[in-house]
Amino acid sequence: MDLKKLELLAEKVSEPLKNETGKIHAVSHFDADGICAGSIAYQALKALGKDFDIEFIKQLEEDELKRISLVEADLFLFTDLGSGQLDNIQRYLPGKTIVIADHHEPQGEEWDKLYHLNCHLAGIDGKDEVSGAGVTYILMKHLTKEICPYVYLTLVGAAGDVQKNNGEFKSVNNELLSEAVSLDAITIKKGLRLFGRSTRPIHMALRYSNEIDLPFSDDESKCIAFLSNLGIPIMKNNNDWVTLADLTDEQEKKLATAIILNSGITSNCNNIVGNVFIIPTKHELREFATMLNSCGRMGSSMEGLKLCLGMIDSIDHIQKKYKRKIATYLGFVKNKPEMLRTTENASYLVAGDAIEDNFIGTIISILANSYIDSKICFGLANSVNGIKVSGRADKSLEGKVNLKEIVSNAVEVTGGEGGGHSLASGAKLPPGVADAFIAEIEKQLSEIGPF
Ligand code: C5P
Ligand code: C5P
Ligand code: ZN
C-alpha cells in the first residue's frame, strides 16, 4: 500500500478545487459509497464557501454525460464514479476543468484539464483497500479539516461496497479506521455480527441472518422462544421491539454463546462474533450503508446526504417502502422460477419489467448470498432505452474471475457500456440483447469454469 503516493497526488488534484471561484457541479454515485463520497464533498465545498451544487446518479453512462454537459459550471467534480468513463468525460465536457475522486479501475487516456485522484494510480486496489468515499476524503482533507469528524463515512462506503473480509478492513481502510477511532468517530466493540444491530428486532435479525445458521432460523416463533429461554425480552416497555443494540454486554455474550452452541460450530466463529464498528449515530457500519442504499434506490439520495451530515436523524419512511419493495421483488423471484436460468457456470435472473433497474443490483446481491447456489450470478432488468445488468461473484473466486473484464468483453460484442470491480460489475445494454449477452458471458466462463 502506498498511501503517501496517493496523498501526494491528492495535493495536486486539490489545487483546481482550491482555486475555483466559479460554479462547481458535483456528481456522485447513488449507492451507499457514492452518497458517503458526495456527503464528504458537500461538507468540504460548503466549508470552503464554494458556489456548488450536487447530484446523485445511477451510473455515468453516455446519456447522463450528454445531460450533464448542458449544466452550466466551470468545474465538474465526480466522486465514486468517473475513472471508468474518462474518454466520454473528455468527449462531452471539453474545455472544462474536471476533478475525479474514484476507486474504480481507470479506463482511457488522461488529458491536461483532468485532475484525477484514483487509488489504482498509487498501486492501491479499489476493490477492497479503499472506498470511493475514502478517496474523496483523502482529497478533501487537503482543502479543509472540517470534514475530519465525518471520516467514519469512508468506512460506511467501504462496508457498502462489501470491502470487509472476514469482518475486518485492510490497507487504506484500516488507516482510516484508526483515524476514525482516534477521533471517537467509530467505536469498536466485540460483539455479535448480526445484521441490523439497531434497526431490526433481534428475533427478525436471527430469522433473516446470512451469517448465522441456526437449525430453527426459518421459524420466527422458534427464534422468539430461543430468546425467551435466554431471558432476553423481545419487546420494550413502550411496545418497541428490542434490537441487539438494546442488550447489555452480558446479554449479548450470553446470546452469542447460545448461538454458537446451537449452530454446531466447532471452529472459526469469526462470522458470528468479532469486531463490530459503531458510528456516532449508534448504527453499525453495514446497516447504515443499507439505510443509505435505500435512499439512493428510492430516488432520495439527498435524504441520504442529510442523514450522513446529521441534518436529519431518521429515514424510516424511506426504509419502510424500500423493505416492502425488496420483499415484493424477492416474492416475484420465488413465484416465477422461470425467471432464473442456471447453467454449470452461473445463474441469470432475467427479470424483464418485473424488477426495477434500480433494484436489480440489490436483489441479485441478496439472492447470491442466500437463494442461489451458483458462485456467479447476473441480474438483468429492463431500463430506459435498454437493459441494466448487475453481476456478482463469490469472494472465494477472488483472483480466479474478473467480472469487470468478462462484462466489458461481452459488451464489446452486444453493444452497451460496462465496468465495476472483479467481484461486482454492471452494464447497460441496448434493448433486445439479453440472450446474446448471456451467451457471451457463458462463452467466457466455460473457458475458465465451472466453479
Ligand atoms: O460503483 P461501486 O463500486 O460503488 O459499486 C459497488 C456495488 O457493488 C455496491 O453497490 C455493492 O453493493 C456491490 N458489491 C457487491 N459485492 C462485492 C462488491 C461490491 O455486491 N463483493
Ligand atoms: O449497479 P451495480 O451495483 O450492479 O454495479 C456494480 C459495479 O459495476 C459498480 O461498481 C458500478 O459502478 C459498475 N457499473 C459500471 N457500469 C454500468 C453499471 C455498473 O461500471 N453501466
Ligand atoms: Zn464505490
Tab-separated table of C-alpha atoms and ligand atoms in Angstrom:
chain	number	residue	atom	x	y	z
A	1	MET	CA	0.000	0.000	0.000
A	2	ASP	CA	1.417	3.394	-0.975
A	3	LEU	CA	-0.747	5.875	0.896
A	4	LYS	CA	1.968	8.556	0.660
A	5	LYS	CA	1.819	8.395	-3.139
A	6	LEU	CA	-1.972	8.764	-3.053
A	7	GLU	CA	-1.688	11.730	-0.685
A	8	LEU	CA	0.889	13.439	-2.898
A	9	LEU	CA	-1.403	13.008	-5.848
A	10	ALA	CA	-4.305	14.329	-3.739
A	11	GLU	CA	-2.396	17.506	-3.087
A	12	LYS	CA	-2.066	18.149	-6.831
A	13	VAL	CA	-5.647	17.199	-7.572
A	14	SER	CA	-6.952	19.501	-4.819
A	15	GLU	CA	-5.407	22.594	-6.474
A	16	PRO	CA	-8.150	23.344	-9.022
A	17	LEU	CA	-10.803	22.957	-6.310
A	18	LYS	CA	-8.923	25.338	-4.049
A	19	ASN	CA	-8.562	27.936	-6.821
A	20	GLU	CA	-12.005	27.675	-8.376
A	21	THR	CA	-14.047	30.862	-7.986
A	22	GLY	CA	-16.768	29.924	-10.469
A	23	LYS	CA	-19.543	27.348	-10.327
A	24	ILE	CA	-18.792	23.745	-9.335
A	25	HIS	CA	-21.095	20.889	-10.273
A	26	ALA	CA	-20.562	17.744	-8.208
A	27	VAL	CA	-21.802	14.356	-9.377
A	28	SER	CA	-21.721	11.200	-7.257
A	29	HIS	CA	-22.960	7.620	-7.440
A	30	PHE	CA	-26.339	6.860	-5.812
A	31	ASP	CA	-25.252	3.824	-3.794
A	32	ALA	CA	-24.087	3.943	-0.155
A	33	ASP	CA	-20.452	4.599	-1.046
A	34	GLY	CA	-21.417	7.299	-3.545
A	35	ILE	CA	-23.702	9.023	-1.032
A	36	CYS	CA	-20.887	8.991	1.555
A	37	ALA	CA	-18.437	10.361	-1.032
A	38	GLY	CA	-20.936	13.042	-2.070
A	39	SER	CA	-21.581	13.985	1.560
A	40	ILE	CA	-17.864	14.445	2.204
A	41	ALA	CA	-17.550	16.564	-0.959
A	42	TYR	CA	-20.631	18.597	0.007
A	43	GLN	CA	-19.317	19.294	3.514
A	44	ALA	CA	-15.895	20.305	2.180
A	45	LEU	CA	-17.201	22.594	-0.570
A	46	LYS	CA	-19.591	24.213	1.898
A	47	ALA	CA	-16.797	24.792	4.400
A	48	LEU	CA	-14.732	26.391	1.631
A	49	GLY	CA	-17.620	28.695	0.721
A	50	LYS	CA	-17.715	27.461	-2.874
A	51	ASP	CA	-20.595	28.054	-5.250
A	52	PHE	CA	-21.686	24.488	-5.974
A	53	ASP	CA	-24.488	22.039	-6.398
A	54	ILE	CA	-24.556	18.273	-6.191
A	55	GLU	CA	-26.494	15.441	-7.774
A	56	PHE	CA	-26.520	11.659	-7.396
A	57	ILE	CA	-26.860	9.404	-10.416
A	58	LYS	CA	-27.217	5.696	-11.162
A	59	GLN	CA	-24.258	5.496	-13.446
A	60	LEU	CA	-22.127	7.840	-15.532
A	61	GLU	CA	-23.384	6.489	-18.815
A	62	GLU	CA	-23.106	8.316	-22.113
A	63	ASP	CA	-26.685	9.634	-21.907
A	64	GLU	CA	-26.041	11.038	-18.432
A	65	LEU	CA	-22.889	12.755	-19.639
A	66	LYS	CA	-24.790	14.310	-22.519
A	67	ARG	CA	-27.264	15.714	-19.987
A	68	ILE	CA	-24.514	16.843	-17.591
A	69	SER	CA	-22.767	18.650	-20.454
A	70	LEU	CA	-25.743	21.046	-20.508
A	71	VAL	CA	-25.196	22.045	-16.860
A	72	GLU	CA	-23.570	25.447	-16.598
A	73	ALA	CA	-20.465	25.054	-14.471
A	74	ASP	CA	-16.743	25.765	-14.659
A	75	LEU	CA	-15.545	22.751	-12.745
A	76	PHE	CA	-17.110	19.300	-12.679
A	77	LEU	CA	-16.331	17.089	-9.688
A	78	PHE	CA	-17.025	13.347	-9.973
A	79	THR	CA	-16.897	11.149	-6.873
A	80	ASP	CA	-17.168	7.333	-6.693
A	81	LEU	CA	-17.506	7.349	-10.470
A	82	GLY	CA	-15.757	8.789	-13.493
A	83	SER	CA	-12.491	6.840	-13.681
A	84	GLY	CA	-14.131	4.155	-15.814
A	85	GLN	CA	-15.539	6.732	-18.261
A	86	LEU	CA	-12.550	9.003	-18.970
A	87	ASP	CA	-12.978	9.018	-22.752
A	88	ASN	CA	-16.638	10.031	-22.599
A	89	ILE	CA	-15.965	12.727	-19.992
A	90	GLN	CA	-13.335	14.263	-22.233
A	91	ARG	CA	-15.661	13.990	-25.198
A	92	TYR	CA	-18.729	15.571	-23.576
A	93	LEU	CA	-17.089	18.123	-21.280
A	94	PRO	CA	-14.308	19.533	-23.471
A	95	GLY	CA	-12.519	22.572	-22.099
A	96	LYS	CA	-13.999	22.129	-18.603
A	97	THR	CA	-11.915	21.551	-15.515
A	98	ILE	CA	-12.586	18.002	-14.375
A	99	VAL	CA	-11.786	16.619	-10.928
A	100	ILE	CA	-12.336	12.927	-10.226
A	101	ALA	CA	-12.033	11.110	-6.882
A	102	ASP	CA	-12.748	7.452	-7.516
A	103	HIS	CA	-11.744	3.886	-6.747
A	104	HIS	CA	-12.889	2.155	-9.941
A	105	GLU	CA	-10.165	0.948	-12.283
A	106	PRO	CA	-9.241	3.792	-14.645
A	107	GLN	CA	-10.142	3.297	-18.265
A	108	GLY	CA	-8.990	5.579	-21.085
A	109	GLU	CA	-6.445	8.337	-21.567
A	110	GLU	CA	-5.789	11.355	-19.320
A	111	TRP	CA	-5.720	14.954	-20.661
A	112	ASP	CA	-4.484	18.312	-19.413
A	113	LYS	CA	-7.702	19.602	-17.791
A	114	LEU	CA	-8.254	16.344	-15.927
A	115	TYR	CA	-7.253	16.200	-12.243
A	116	HIS	CA	-7.555	12.558	-11.435
A	117	LEU	CA	-7.317	11.014	-7.978
A	118	ASN	CA	-7.652	7.266	-8.138
A	119	CYS	CA	-6.199	4.719	-5.733
A	120	HIS	CA	-5.103	2.439	-8.596
A	121	LEU	CA	-2.741	5.219	-9.761
A	122	ALA	CA	-0.938	4.746	-6.439
A	123	GLY	CA	-0.971	0.941	-6.593
A	124	ILE	CA	-3.925	0.626	-4.213
A	125	ASP	CA	-6.725	-1.729	-5.201
A	126	GLY	CA	-10.133	-0.041	-5.169
A	127	LYS	CA	-11.877	-3.366	-4.779
A	128	ASP	CA	-11.128	-3.785	-1.099
A	129	GLU	CA	-8.408	-1.350	0.036
A	130	VAL	CA	-10.317	1.927	-0.129
A	131	SER	CA	-13.819	3.127	-0.977
A	132	GLY	CA	-14.881	5.958	-3.271
A	133	ALA	CA	-15.712	7.885	-0.091
A	134	GLY	CA	-12.195	7.128	1.180
A	135	VAL	CA	-10.541	8.558	-1.940
A	136	THR	CA	-12.834	11.611	-1.736
A	137	TYR	CA	-11.924	12.105	1.929
A	138	ILE	CA	-8.186	11.917	1.186
A	139	LEU	CA	-8.686	14.581	-1.494
A	140	MET	CA	-10.855	16.925	0.568
A	141	LYS	CA	-8.691	16.675	3.663
A	142	HIS	CA	-6.113	18.677	1.732
A	143	LEU	CA	-8.616	21.504	1.456
A	144	THR	CA	-10.314	21.592	4.844
A	145	LYS	CA	-10.077	19.808	8.155
A	146	GLU	CA	-13.795	20.367	8.703
A	147	ILE	CA	-14.524	17.003	7.156
A	148	CYS	CA	-12.427	15.089	9.708
A	149	PRO	CA	-15.367	14.354	12.059
A	150	TYR	CA	-17.003	12.576	9.095
A	151	VAL	CA	-14.067	10.216	8.481
A	152	TYR	CA	-16.299	7.288	9.501
A	153	LEU	CA	-18.301	7.788	6.277
A	154	THR	CA	-15.303	6.399	4.374
A	155	LEU	CA	-15.881	3.100	6.175
A	156	VAL	CA	-19.629	3.183	5.711
A	157	GLY	CA	-18.808	3.470	1.993
A	158	ALA	CA	-16.327	0.604	2.243
A	159	ALA	CA	-18.893	-1.570	4.053
A	160	GLY	CA	-21.488	-0.669	1.410
A	161	ASP	CA	-19.112	-1.777	-1.343
A	162	VAL	CA	-18.512	-5.086	0.501
A	163	GLN	CA	-14.853	-4.344	1.232
A	164	LYS	CA	-14.677	-6.106	4.583
A	165	ASN	CA	-13.057	-9.510	4.600
A	166	ASN	CA	-13.965	-11.836	7.466
A	167	GLY	CA	-15.453	-8.770	9.085
A	168	GLU	CA	-12.198	-6.775	9.044
A	169	PHE	CA	-10.796	-3.935	6.937
A	170	LYS	CA	-7.328	-3.780	5.433
A	171	SER	CA	-4.869	-1.304	3.919
A	172	VAL	CA	-6.090	2.308	3.498
A	173	ASN	CA	-9.453	1.386	5.003
A	174	ASN	CA	-7.605	0.275	8.132
A	175	GLU	CA	-5.673	3.559	8.291
A	176	LEU	CA	-8.937	5.465	8.013
A	177	LEU	CA	-10.389	3.245	10.728
A	178	SER	CA	-7.521	4.163	13.076
A	179	GLU	CA	-8.117	7.821	12.296
A	180	ALA	CA	-11.840	7.445	12.995
A	181	VAL	CA	-11.188	5.650	16.285
A	182	SER	CA	-8.697	8.308	17.401
A	183	LEU	CA	-11.326	10.987	16.704
A	184	ASP	CA	-14.002	8.994	18.566
A	185	ALA	CA	-15.932	8.800	15.315
A	186	ILE	CA	-16.013	4.990	15.467
A	187	THR	CA	-16.249	2.736	18.492
A	188	ILE	CA	-15.058	-0.831	18.087
A	189	LYS	CA	-16.690	-3.410	20.310
A	190	LYS	CA	-16.550	-7.193	20.392
A	191	GLY	CA	-19.990	-8.434	19.644
A	192	LEU	CA	-22.383	-10.402	17.510
A	193	ARG	CA	-22.074	-9.778	13.789
A	194	LEU	CA	-25.775	-9.905	13.238
A	195	PHE	CA	-27.092	-7.595	10.548
A	196	GLY	CA	-29.499	-4.922	11.770
A	197	ARG	CA	-27.926	-4.184	15.178
A	198	SER	CA	-30.156	-1.168	15.791
A	199	THR	CA	-32.727	-1.400	13.005
A	200	ARG	CA	-34.056	-4.981	13.235
A	201	PRO	CA	-35.899	-6.662	16.126
A	202	ILE	CA	-33.485	-9.358	17.382
A	203	HIS	CA	-35.779	-12.260	16.512
A	204	MET	CA	-36.013	-10.935	12.935
A	205	ALA	CA	-32.255	-10.399	12.804
A	206	LEU	CA	-31.839	-14.082	13.724
A	207	ARG	CA	-34.548	-15.153	11.309
A	208	TYR	CA	-33.015	-13.382	8.308
A	209	SER	CA	-29.320	-13.586	9.087
A	210	ASN	CA	-26.939	-14.680	6.323
A	211	GLU	CA	-24.145	-15.147	8.814
A	212	ILE	CA	-25.893	-17.263	11.403
A	213	ASP	CA	-27.437	-20.569	10.535
A	214	LEU	CA	-29.483	-21.802	13.464
A	215	PRO	CA	-31.360	-25.059	12.876
A	216	PHE	CA	-34.652	-23.261	13.527
A	217	SER	CA	-33.860	-19.895	11.953
A	218	ASP	CA	-36.568	-20.089	9.301
A	219	ASP	CA	-39.228	-20.193	12.036
A	220	GLU	CA	-39.939	-16.813	13.608
A	221	SER	CA	-41.749	-18.203	16.647
A	222	LYS	CA	-38.848	-20.535	17.414
A	223	CYS	CA	-36.461	-17.564	17.233
A	224	ILE	CA	-38.657	-15.787	19.784
A	225	ALA	CA	-38.719	-18.867	22.009
A	226	PHE	CA	-34.931	-19.173	21.753
A	227	LEU	CA	-34.550	-15.609	23.042
A	228	SER	CA	-37.145	-16.094	25.803
A	229	ASN	CA	-35.286	-19.172	27.056
A	230	LEU	CA	-32.215	-16.999	27.467
A	231	GLY	CA	-34.219	-14.436	29.400
A	232	ILE	CA	-33.901	-11.898	26.592
A	233	PRO	CA	-37.077	-9.869	26.106
A	234	ILE	CA	-38.271	-9.163	22.573
A	235	MET	CA	-40.320	-6.107	23.412
A	236	LYS	CA	-39.590	-2.964	25.391
A	237	ASN	CA	-41.991	-1.293	27.831
A	238	ASN	CA	-43.012	1.207	25.170
A	239	ASN	CA	-44.001	-1.648	22.823
A	240	ASP	CA	-40.983	-1.119	20.555
A	241	TRP	CA	-39.074	-4.230	19.530
A	242	VAL	CA	-35.786	-4.923	21.278
A	243	THR	CA	-32.770	-4.716	18.984
A	244	LEU	CA	-29.275	-6.071	19.533
A	245	ALA	CA	-28.150	-2.526	20.331
A	246	ASP	CA	-30.519	-2.525	23.348
A	247	LEU	CA	-28.869	-5.535	25.033
A	248	THR	CA	-26.340	-5.263	27.830
A	249	ASP	CA	-22.875	-6.661	27.065
A	250	GLU	CA	-23.689	-9.583	29.317
A	251	GLN	CA	-26.913	-10.380	27.472
A	252	GLU	CA	-25.127	-10.142	24.130
A	253	LYS	CA	-22.408	-12.529	25.327
A	254	LYS	CA	-24.998	-14.988	26.564
A	255	LEU	CA	-26.800	-14.815	23.219
A	256	ALA	CA	-23.555	-15.251	21.277
A	257	THR	CA	-22.645	-18.339	23.281
A	258	ALA	CA	-26.094	-19.840	22.772
A	259	ILE	CA	-25.946	-19.144	19.026
A	260	ILE	CA	-22.534	-20.765	18.690
A	261	LEU	CA	-23.656	-23.827	20.659
A	262	ASN	CA	-26.841	-24.184	18.633
A	263	SER	CA	-25.219	-23.752	15.239
A	264	GLY	CA	-22.894	-26.657	15.923
A	265	ILE	CA	-19.796	-24.652	15.015
A	266	THR	CA	-16.559	-26.064	16.379
A	267	SER	CA	-14.064	-23.622	14.901
A	268	ASN	CA	-13.890	-20.180	13.275
A	269	CYS	CA	-16.682	-18.205	14.872
A	270	ASN	CA	-15.399	-15.058	13.127
A	271	ASN	CA	-18.540	-14.681	11.085
A	272	ILE	CA	-20.646	-14.705	14.243
A	273	VAL	CA	-18.603	-12.867	16.840
A	274	GLY	CA	-15.932	-10.268	16.230
A	275	ASN	CA	-15.233	-6.590	15.993
A	276	VAL	CA	-18.352	-4.540	15.421
A	277	PHE	CA	-17.920	-0.957	14.249
A	278	ILE	CA	-20.346	1.594	15.680
A	279	ILE	CA	-20.632	5.112	14.250
A	280	PRO	CA	-21.766	8.252	16.118
A	281	THR	CA	-25.403	7.742	15.070
A	282	LYS	CA	-25.163	4.437	17.055
A	283	HIS	CA	-25.614	2.398	13.883
A	284	GLU	CA	-23.276	-0.369	12.823
A	285	LEU	CA	-21.479	0.385	9.534
A	286	ARG	CA	-23.235	-2.085	7.309
A	287	GLU	CA	-26.716	-1.247	8.490
A	288	PHE	CA	-26.057	2.461	7.983
A	289	ALA	CA	-24.815	1.647	4.476
A	290	THR	CA	-28.061	-0.217	3.845
A	291	MET	CA	-30.049	2.811	5.015
A	292	LEU	CA	-28.158	4.996	2.543
A	293	ASN	CA	-28.626	2.445	-0.191
A	294	SER	CA	-32.357	2.521	0.413
A	295	CYS	CA	-32.318	6.327	-0.017
A	296	GLY	CA	-30.448	6.063	-3.323
A	297	ARG	CA	-32.528	3.256	-4.778
A	298	MET	CA	-35.774	5.005	-3.761
A	299	GLY	CA	-34.705	8.181	-5.566
A	300	SER	CA	-33.984	10.083	-2.321
A	301	SER	CA	-30.191	10.323	-2.325
A	302	MET	CA	-30.316	13.854	-0.889
A	303	GLU	CA	-32.094	12.458	2.189
A	304	GLY	CA	-29.150	10.082	2.489
A	305	LEU	CA	-26.742	13.017	2.325
A	306	LYS	CA	-28.696	14.815	5.047
A	307	LEU	CA	-28.584	11.671	7.178
A	308	CYS	CA	-24.801	11.430	6.678
A	309	LEU	CA	-24.280	15.047	7.685
A	310	GLY	CA	-26.627	14.943	10.687
A	311	MET	CA	-29.206	17.321	9.178
A	312	ILE	CA	-31.888	14.667	9.776
A	313	ASP	CA	-31.808	11.636	12.052
A	314	SER	CA	-34.291	9.257	10.522
A	315	ILE	CA	-35.270	7.957	7.111
A	316	ASP	CA	-37.797	5.441	8.462
A	317	HIS	CA	-40.407	6.368	5.856
A	318	ILE	CA	-37.976	5.616	3.005
A	319	GLN	CA	-36.690	2.422	4.576
A	320	LYS	CA	-40.182	1.038	5.098
A	321	LYS	CA	-41.054	1.470	1.422
A	322	TYR	CA	-37.667	0.093	0.396
A	323	LYS	CA	-38.083	-3.046	2.510
A	324	ARG	CA	-41.558	-3.581	1.068
A	325	LYS	CA	-40.178	-3.349	-2.453
A	326	ILE	CA	-37.369	-5.780	-1.759
A	327	ALA	CA	-39.825	-8.260	-0.227
A	328	THR	CA	-42.136	-7.925	-3.253
A	329	TYR	CA	-39.302	-8.478	-5.714
A	330	LEU	CA	-37.957	-11.482	-3.810
A	331	GLY	CA	-41.530	-12.832	-3.852
A	332	PHE	CA	-41.626	-12.478	-7.657
A	333	VAL	CA	-38.430	-14.484	-7.979
A	334	LYS	CA	-39.759	-17.281	-5.786
A	335	ASN	CA	-43.142	-17.370	-7.543
A	336	LYS	CA	-41.702	-17.251	-11.039
A	337	PRO	CA	-38.796	-19.682	-11.026
A	338	GLU	CA	-38.649	-19.454	-14.836
A	339	MET	CA	-37.062	-16.005	-14.373
A	340	LEU	CA	-33.943	-17.771	-13.131
A	341	ARG	CA	-31.733	-19.614	-15.624
A	342	THR	CA	-28.953	-21.728	-14.189
A	343	THR	CA	-26.030	-23.213	-16.103
A	344	GLU	CA	-22.976	-25.051	-14.773
A	345	ASN	CA	-21.130	-21.713	-14.722
A	346	ALA	CA	-23.600	-19.171	-13.354
A	347	SER	CA	-27.192	-18.146	-12.640
A	348	TYR	CA	-29.008	-15.451	-14.604
A	349	LEU	CA	-32.077	-13.702	-13.260
A	350	VAL	CA	-33.792	-12.372	-16.366
A	351	ALA	CA	-36.344	-10.093	-14.739
A	352	GLY	CA	-37.623	-8.040	-17.684
A	353	ASP	CA	-40.057	-5.491	-16.265
A	354	ALA	CA	-40.702	-7.445	-13.046
A	355	ILE	CA	-37.867	-5.758	-11.125
A	356	GLU	CA	-36.962	-2.068	-11.379
A	357	ASP	CA	-33.482	-1.418	-12.731
A	358	ASN	CA	-32.548	0.493	-9.542
A	359	PHE	CA	-33.156	-2.674	-7.537
A	360	ILE	CA	-31.646	-5.395	-9.697
A	361	GLY	CA	-28.169	-4.996	-8.112
A	362	THR	CA	-29.533	-5.231	-4.580
A	363	ILE	CA	-31.792	-8.184	-5.432
A	364	ILE	CA	-29.019	-10.150	-7.129
A	365	SER	CA	-26.693	-9.453	-4.167
A	366	ILE	CA	-29.318	-10.780	-1.744
A	367	LEU	CA	-30.046	-13.845	-3.890
A	368	ALA	CA	-26.345	-14.562	-4.376
A	369	ASN	CA	-25.976	-14.667	-0.587
A	370	SER	CA	-28.993	-16.836	0.062
A	371	TYR	CA	-31.280	-18.386	-2.544
A	372	ILE	CA	-28.876	-19.072	-5.424
A	373	ASP	CA	-26.146	-21.714	-5.151
A	374	SER	CA	-24.089	-20.569	-8.160
A	375	LYS	CA	-20.925	-18.685	-7.296
A	376	ILE	CA	-21.549	-16.248	-10.143
A	377	CYS	CA	-24.896	-14.505	-10.590
A	378	PHE	CA	-26.216	-11.958	-13.023
A	379	GLY	CA	-29.419	-9.965	-12.856
A	380	LEU	CA	-30.932	-8.332	-15.933
A	381	ALA	CA	-33.811	-5.845	-15.794
A	382	ASN	CA	-35.381	-3.564	-18.335
A	383	SER	CA	-34.442	0.053	-18.006
A	384	VAL	CA	-34.983	3.233	-20.016
A	385	ASN	CA	-33.617	2.558	-23.523
A	386	GLY	CA	-32.039	-0.733	-22.614
A	387	ILE	CA	-31.211	-3.408	-20.076
A	388	LYS	CA	-29.474	-2.935	-16.721
A	389	VAL	CA	-27.139	-5.762	-15.748
A	390	SER	CA	-25.629	-6.472	-12.338
A	391	GLY	CA	-23.074	-9.233	-11.873
A	392	ARG	CA	-21.797	-10.652	-8.582
A	393	ALA	CA	-19.134	-13.292	-7.886
A	394	ASP	CA	-18.487	-15.083	-4.612
A	395	LYS	CA	-15.466	-13.947	-2.558
A	396	SER	CA	-13.942	-17.437	-2.978
A	397	LEU	CA	-13.456	-16.608	-6.689
A	398	GLU	CA	-11.137	-13.720	-5.901
A	399	GLY	CA	-8.184	-13.878	-8.302
A	400	LYS	CA	-9.927	-16.523	-10.426
A	401	VAL	CA	-12.622	-14.444	-12.070
A	402	ASN	CA	-12.692	-10.827	-13.137
A	403	LEU	CA	-16.319	-9.903	-13.720
A	404	LYS	CA	-15.386	-6.409	-14.806
A	405	GLU	CA	-13.352	-7.825	-17.690
A	406	ILE	CA	-15.878	-10.503	-18.526
A	407	VAL	CA	-18.703	-7.949	-18.682
A	408	SER	CA	-16.582	-5.462	-20.648
A	409	ASN	CA	-15.717	-8.176	-23.202
A	410	ALA	CA	-19.374	-9.155	-23.562
A	411	VAL	CA	-20.375	-5.531	-24.051
A	412	GLU	CA	-17.875	-5.240	-26.910
A	413	VAL	CA	-19.979	-7.799	-28.754
A	414	THR	CA	-23.522	-6.810	-27.711
A	415	GLY	CA	-23.008	-3.067	-27.542
A	416	GLY	CA	-23.583	-1.017	-24.376
A	417	GLU	CA	-21.315	0.075	-21.547
A	418	GLY	CA	-19.970	-1.838	-18.579
A	419	GLY	CA	-17.490	-1.686	-15.739
A	420	GLY	CA	-17.025	-2.180	-11.999
A	421	HIS	CA	-14.768	-4.449	-9.978
A	422	SER	CA	-13.599	-8.047	-10.207
A	423	LEU	CA	-16.342	-9.433	-7.943
A	424	ALA	CA	-19.093	-6.914	-8.676
A	425	SER	CA	-19.669	-5.403	-12.059
A	426	GLY	CA	-22.506	-3.997	-14.080
A	427	ALA	CA	-23.535	-2.846	-17.507
A	428	LYS	CA	-26.172	-1.079	-19.514
A	429	LEU	CA	-27.080	-2.956	-22.696
A	430	PRO	CA	-29.113	-1.888	-25.696
A	431	PRO	CA	-32.656	-3.360	-25.806
A	432	GLY	CA	-33.158	-6.919	-27.023
A	433	VAL	CA	-29.676	-8.336	-26.440
A	434	ALA	CA	-30.222	-10.216	-23.148
A	435	ASP	CA	-29.774	-13.658	-24.734
A	436	ALA	CA	-26.734	-12.581	-26.735
A	437	PHE	CA	-25.183	-11.082	-23.594
A	438	ILE	CA	-25.754	-14.274	-21.593
A	439	ALA	CA	-24.263	-16.330	-24.451
A	440	GLU	CA	-21.160	-14.106	-24.443
A	441	ILE	CA	-20.754	-14.468	-20.681
A	442	GLU	CA	-21.247	-18.239	-20.918
A	443	LYS	CA	-18.622	-18.480	-23.660
A	444	GLN	CA	-16.050	-16.787	-21.443
A	445	LEU	CA	-16.992	-18.621	-18.238
A	446	SER	CA	-16.875	-22.008	-19.997
A	447	GLU	CA	-13.226	-21.351	-20.746
A	448	ILE	CA	-12.338	-20.794	-17.097
A	449	GLY	CA	-15.129	-22.579	-15.165
A	450	PRO	CA	-17.076	-24.419	-13.913
A	451	PHE	CA	-16.883	-23.004	-10.405
B	1	C5P	O1	-19.820	1.584	-8.043
B	1	C5P	P1	-19.413	0.917	-6.799
B	1	C5P	O2	-18.105	0.283	-6.860
B	1	C5P	O3	-19.503	1.865	-5.639
B	1	C5P	O4	-20.492	-0.188	-6.511
B	1	C5P	C1	-20.202	-1.368	-5.882
B	1	C5P	C2	-21.503	-2.097	-5.737
B	1	C5P	O5	-21.271	-3.465	-5.864
B	1	C5P	C3	-22.116	-1.857	-4.378
B	1	C5P	O6	-23.452	-1.442	-4.542
B	1	C5P	C4	-22.055	-3.200	-3.665
B	1	C5P	O7	-23.255	-3.496	-3.012
B	1	C5P	C5	-21.782	-4.192	-4.765
B	1	C5P	N1	-20.785	-5.198	-4.393
B	1	C5P	C6	-21.206	-6.480	-4.071
B	1	C5P	N2	-20.296	-7.469	-3.772
B	1	C5P	C7	-18.965	-7.213	-3.792
B	1	C5P	C8	-18.521	-5.904	-4.097
B	1	C5P	C9	-19.465	-4.920	-4.404
B	1	C5P	O8	-22.397	-6.728	-4.040
B	1	C5P	N3	-18.090	-8.186	-3.492
B	2	C5P	O1	-25.078	-1.375	-10.418
B	2	C5P	P1	-24.311	-2.425	-9.701
B	2	C5P	O2	-24.393	-2.359	-8.223
B	2	C5P	O3	-24.543	-3.781	-10.215
B	2	C5P	O4	-22.811	-2.099	-10.068
B	2	C5P	C1	-21.729	-2.964	-9.779
B	2	C5P	C2	-20.457	-2.258	-10.210
B	2	C5P	O5	-20.450	-2.103	-11.642
B	2	C5P	C3	-20.346	-0.862	-9.655
B	2	C5P	O6	-19.004	-0.667	-9.291
B	2	C5P	C4	-20.732	0.024	-10.806
B	2	C5P	O7	-20.115	1.270	-10.734
B	2	C5P	C5	-20.267	-0.750	-12.001
B	2	C5P	N1	-21.067	-0.451	-13.217
B	2	C5P	C6	-20.459	0.138	-14.331
B	2	C5P	N2	-21.188	0.445	-15.452
B	2	C5P	C7	-22.518	0.206	-15.510
B	2	C5P	C8	-23.166	-0.372	-14.393
B	2	C5P	C9	-22.408	-0.692	-13.250
B	2	C5P	O8	-19.262	0.388	-14.299
B	2	C5P	N3	-23.202	0.542	-16.603
B	3	ZN	ZN	-17.761	2.741	-4.604
